[in-house]
Amino acid sequence: MNKTGPRRILIIDPDPESGRLMDLMLSRKYGDGTQVVLTRDAGWAALQAEPADLVFVYLREEGVTATGFCRRLRSSPKLEHVPVVVVGAMQPEDIYAELQEAGASCYLFVPLAPKKVLAARDAALRVETHYP
């Protein structure tokens, strides 16, 4: 996946305000086309309709875990290549191994700084894994 230029990025965040801030960070710097949805089910439906180049998904939603979402993505031939950046407030050492096993590209610990979000975007789109 060496496509350059703006990308299609899906942001799954149960907090509309947080999702909007992530949208602003990504669209201002690169002109990425972003779609913000509030649930993983809505995210899955959006990916089925039009696969994204990258997904940001939050840990804090009730129900299916972010690791479950990553595993579901990896099991889909249509979507298995899509990188996933997981965002959450859980201490990194408590979640890294589980996320790596599930196929996440990166974990970002909140609060989010624009530089961290943009670096994770760039690394994930280069098909690198990023676990500081």
PDB file of C-alpha atoms in Angstrom:
ATOM      1  CA  MET A   1       0.000   0.000   0.000  1.00  0.00           C
ATOM      2  CA  ASN A   2       2.293   2.751  -1.250  1.00  0.00           C
ATOM      3  CA  LYS A   3      -0.420   5.073  -2.549  1.00  0.00           C
ATOM      4  CA  THR A   4       0.453   8.695  -1.875  1.00  0.00           C
ATOM      5  CA  GLY A   5      -1.843  11.627  -1.288  1.00  0.00           C
ATOM      6  CA  PRO A   6      -5.104  11.830   0.620  1.00  0.00           C
ATOM      7  CA  ARG A   7      -6.530   8.593   2.002  1.00  0.00           C
ATOM      8  CA  ARG A   8      -9.922   7.362   3.085  1.00  0.00           C
ATOM      9  CA  ILE A   9      -9.859   6.989   6.870  1.00  0.00           C
ATOM     10  CA  LEU A  10     -12.610   5.567   9.049  1.00  0.00           C
ATOM     11  CA  ILE A  11     -12.792   6.806  12.650  1.00  0.00           C
ATOM     12  CA  ILE A  12     -14.860   4.712  15.059  1.00  0.00           C
ATOM     13  CA  ASP A  13     -15.441   6.683  18.231  1.00  0.00           C
ATOM     14  CA  PRO A  14     -18.483   6.644  20.532  1.00  0.00           C
ATOM     15  CA  ASP A  15     -17.784  10.285  21.444  1.00  0.00           C
ATOM     16  CA  PRO A  16     -18.801  12.522  18.501  1.00  0.00           C
ATOM     17  CA  GLU A  17     -16.648  15.430  19.713  1.00  0.00           C
ATOM     18  CA  SER A  18     -13.528  13.278  19.996  1.00  0.00           C
ATOM     19  CA  GLY A  19     -14.189  11.817  16.557  1.00  0.00           C
ATOM     20  CA  ARG A  20     -14.559  15.303  15.095  1.00  0.00           C
ATOM     21  CA  LEU A  21     -11.206  16.362  16.587  1.00  0.00           C
ATOM     22  CA  MET A  22      -9.497  13.318  15.083  1.00  0.00           C
ATOM     23  CA  ASP A  23     -11.160  14.159  11.760  1.00  0.00           C
ATOM     24  CA  LEU A  24      -9.745  17.705  11.910  1.00  0.00           C
ATOM     25  CA  MET A  25      -6.235  16.475  12.719  1.00  0.00           C
ATOM     26  CA  LEU A  26      -6.192  14.123   9.722  1.00  0.00           C
ATOM     27  CA  SER A  27      -8.001  16.221   7.147  1.00  0.00           C
ATOM     28  CA  ARG A  28      -6.073  19.450   7.755  1.00  0.00           C
ATOM     29  CA  LYS A  29      -2.595  17.970   7.394  1.00  0.00           C
ATOM     30  CA  TYR A  30      -3.121  15.567   4.485  1.00  0.00           C
ATOM     31  CA  GLY A  31      -6.568  16.312   3.111  1.00  0.00           C
ATOM     32  CA  ASP A  32      -7.649  12.796   4.036  1.00  0.00           C
ATOM     33  CA  GLY A  33     -11.278  11.957   3.499  1.00  0.00           C
ATOM     34  CA  THR A  34     -12.586  10.833   6.856  1.00  0.00           C
ATOM     35  CA  GLN A  35     -15.797   9.247   7.996  1.00  0.00           C
ATOM     36  CA  VAL A  36     -16.698   9.277  11.691  1.00  0.00           C
ATOM     37  CA  VAL A  37     -19.084   6.652  13.055  1.00  0.00           C
ATOM     38  CA  LEU A  38     -20.128   6.077  16.654  1.00  0.00           C
ATOM     39  CA  THR A  39     -20.128   2.263  16.916  1.00  0.00           C
ATOM     40  CA  ARG A  40     -18.064  -0.656  15.689  1.00  0.00           C
ATOM     41  CA  ASP A  41     -21.175  -2.099  14.030  1.00  0.00           C
ATOM     42  CA  ALA A  42     -21.590   1.129  12.064  1.00  0.00           C
ATOM     43  CA  GLY A  43     -17.867   0.990  11.265  1.00  0.00           C
ATOM     44  CA  TRP A  44     -18.171  -2.560   9.987  1.00  0.00           C
ATOM     45  CA  ALA A  45     -21.110  -1.551   7.783  1.00  0.00           C
ATOM     46  CA  ALA A  46     -19.137   1.432   6.434  1.00  0.00           C
ATOM     47  CA  LEU A  47     -16.173  -0.823   5.618  1.00  0.00           C
ATOM     48  CA  GLN A  48     -18.420  -3.286   3.820  1.00  0.00           C
ATOM     49  CA  ALA A  49     -19.857  -0.464   1.709  1.00  0.00           C
ATOM     50  CA  GLU A  50     -16.473   1.106   0.939  1.00  0.00           C
ATOM     51  CA  PRO A  51     -13.181  -0.211   2.336  1.00  0.00           C
ATOM     52  CA  ALA A  52     -10.965   2.387   3.985  1.00  0.00           C
ATOM     53  CA  ASP A  53      -7.201   2.825   3.728  1.00  0.00           C
ATOM     54  CA  LEU A  54      -6.956   3.043   7.529  1.00  0.00           C
ATOM     55  CA  VAL A  55      -9.182   2.656  10.596  1.00  0.00           C
ATOM     56  CA  PHE A  56      -8.859   4.399  13.957  1.00  0.00           C
ATOM     57  CA  VAL A  57     -10.935   2.582  16.597  1.00  0.00           C
ATOM     58  CA  TYR A  58     -11.408   3.393  20.282  1.00  0.00           C
ATOM     59  CA  LEU A  59     -11.147   0.812  23.047  1.00  0.00           C
ATOM     60  CA  ARG A  60     -13.820   2.341  25.258  1.00  0.00           C
ATOM     61  CA  GLU A  61     -16.997   1.327  23.387  1.00  0.00           C
ATOM     62  CA  GLU A  62     -19.195  -1.212  25.177  1.00  0.00           C
ATOM     63  CA  GLY A  63     -19.740  -4.608  23.576  1.00  0.00           C
ATOM     64  CA  VAL A  64     -17.248  -5.949  21.058  1.00  0.00           C
ATOM     65  CA  THR A  65     -13.688  -5.111  22.064  1.00  0.00           C
ATOM     66  CA  ALA A  66     -11.211  -3.382  19.792  1.00  0.00           C
ATOM     67  CA  THR A  67      -9.249  -6.642  19.675  1.00  0.00           C
ATOM     68  CA  GLY A  68     -12.401  -8.460  18.555  1.00  0.00           C
ATOM     69  CA  PHE A  69     -12.902  -5.835  15.858  1.00  0.00           C
ATOM     70  CA  CYS A  70      -9.286  -6.289  14.681  1.00  0.00           C
ATOM     71  CA  ARG A  71      -9.695 -10.062  14.548  1.00  0.00           C
ATOM     72  CA  ARG A  72     -12.907  -9.703  12.547  1.00  0.00           C
ATOM     73  CA  LEU A  73     -11.135  -7.398  10.086  1.00  0.00           C
ATOM     74  CA  ARG A  74      -8.195  -9.791   9.725  1.00  0.00           C
ATOM     75  CA  SER A  75     -10.558 -12.693   8.995  1.00  0.00           C
ATOM     76  CA  SER A  76     -12.204 -10.848   6.084  1.00  0.00           C
ATOM     77  CA  PRO A  77     -10.464 -11.386   2.719  1.00  0.00           C
ATOM     78  CA  LYS A  78     -11.843  -8.018   1.567  1.00  0.00           C
ATOM     79  CA  LEU A  79     -10.507  -6.102   4.598  1.00  0.00           C
ATOM     80  CA  GLU A  80      -7.583  -8.091   6.031  1.00  0.00           C
ATOM     81  CA  HIS A  81      -5.033  -5.620   4.621  1.00  0.00           C
ATOM     82  CA  VAL A  82      -6.581  -2.508   6.247  1.00  0.00           C
ATOM     83  CA  PRO A  83      -4.355  -1.178   9.043  1.00  0.00           C
ATOM     84  CA  VAL A  84      -5.983  -0.439  12.412  1.00  0.00           C
ATOM     85  CA  VAL A  85      -4.834   2.104  14.974  1.00  0.00           C
ATOM     86  CA  VAL A  86      -6.407   1.507  18.380  1.00  0.00           C
ATOM     87  CA  VAL A  87      -6.853   4.477  20.727  1.00  0.00           C
ATOM     88  CA  GLY A  88      -7.508   4.196  24.445  1.00  0.00           C
ATOM     89  CA  ALA A  89      -6.809   5.171  28.020  1.00  0.00           C
ATOM     90  CA  MET A  90      -5.662   1.731  29.137  1.00  0.00           C
ATOM     91  CA  GLN A  91      -2.010   1.596  30.157  1.00  0.00           C
ATOM     92  CA  PRO A  92      -0.023   0.468  27.112  1.00  0.00           C
ATOM     93  CA  GLU A  93       1.739  -2.398  28.893  1.00  0.00           C
ATOM     94  CA  ASP A  94      -1.679  -3.857  29.769  1.00  0.00           C
ATOM     95  CA  ILE A  95      -2.921  -4.041  26.181  1.00  0.00           C
ATOM     96  CA  TYR A  96       0.027  -4.201  23.685  1.00  0.00           C
ATOM     97  CA  ALA A  97       0.363  -7.981  23.458  1.00  0.00           C
ATOM     98  CA  GLU A  98      -3.360  -8.531  23.014  1.00  0.00           C
ATOM     99  CA  LEU A  99      -3.561  -5.886  20.291  1.00  0.00           C
ATOM    100  CA  GLN A 100      -0.511  -7.190  18.450  1.00  0.00           C
ATOM    101  CA  GLU A 101      -1.947 -10.712  18.430  1.00  0.00           C
ATOM    102  CA  ALA A 102      -5.241  -9.360  17.081  1.00  0.00           C
ATOM    103  CA  GLY A 103      -3.464  -7.579  14.216  1.00  0.00           C
ATOM    104  CA  ALA A 104      -3.590  -3.931  15.278  1.00  0.00           C
ATOM    105  CA  SER A 105      -0.952  -1.722  13.680  1.00  0.00           C
ATOM    106  CA  CYS A 106      -0.560   0.669  16.586  1.00  0.00           C
ATOM    107  CA  TYR A 107      -1.901   1.695  19.986  1.00  0.00           C
ATOM    108  CA  LEU A 108      -2.223   5.359  20.924  1.00  0.00           C
ATOM    109  CA  PHE A 109      -2.575   6.258  24.588  1.00  0.00           C
ATOM    110  CA  VAL A 110      -4.806   9.251  25.305  1.00  0.00           C
ATOM    111  CA  PRO A 111      -4.635  12.197  25.535  1.00  0.00           C
ATOM    112  CA  LEU A 112      -3.858  12.478  21.843  1.00  0.00           C
ATOM    113  CA  ALA A 113      -1.441  15.009  20.480  1.00  0.00           C
ATOM    114  CA  PRO A 114      -1.716  15.789  16.763  1.00  0.00           C
ATOM    115  CA  LYS A 115       1.908  14.712  16.184  1.00  0.00           C
ATOM    116  CA  LYS A 116       1.164  11.261  17.670  1.00  0.00           C
ATOM    117  CA  VAL A 117      -1.955  10.828  15.539  1.00  0.00           C
ATOM    118  CA  LEU A 118      -0.192  11.880  12.343  1.00  0.00           C
ATOM    119  CA  ALA A 119       2.850   9.696  13.058  1.00  0.00           C
ATOM    120  CA  ALA A 120       0.580   6.691  13.688  1.00  0.00           C
ATOM    121  CA  ARG A 121      -1.281   7.417  10.446  1.00  0.00           C
ATOM    122  CA  ASP A 122       1.958   7.569   8.472  1.00  0.00           C
ATOM    123  CA  ALA A 123       3.426   4.420  10.057  1.00  0.00           C
ATOM    124  CA  ALA A 124       0.222   2.411   9.584  1.00  0.00           C
ATOM    125  CA  LEU A 125      -0.076   3.434   5.945  1.00  0.00           C
ATOM    126  CA  ARG A 126       3.524   2.356   5.365  1.00  0.00           C
ATOM    127  CA  VAL A 127       2.379  -1.033   6.698  1.00  0.00           C
ATOM    128  CA  GLU A 128       4.600  -0.787   9.735  1.00  0.00           C
ATOM    129  CA  THR A 129       3.652  -1.738  13.237  1.00  0.00           C
ATOM    130  CA  HIS A 130       4.205   0.859  15.920  1.00  0.00           C
ATOM    131  CA  TYR A 131       4.385  -0.136  19.564  1.00  0.00           C
ATOM    132  CA  PRO A 132       6.611   2.375  21.386  1.00  0.00           C
TER     133      PRO A 132
END
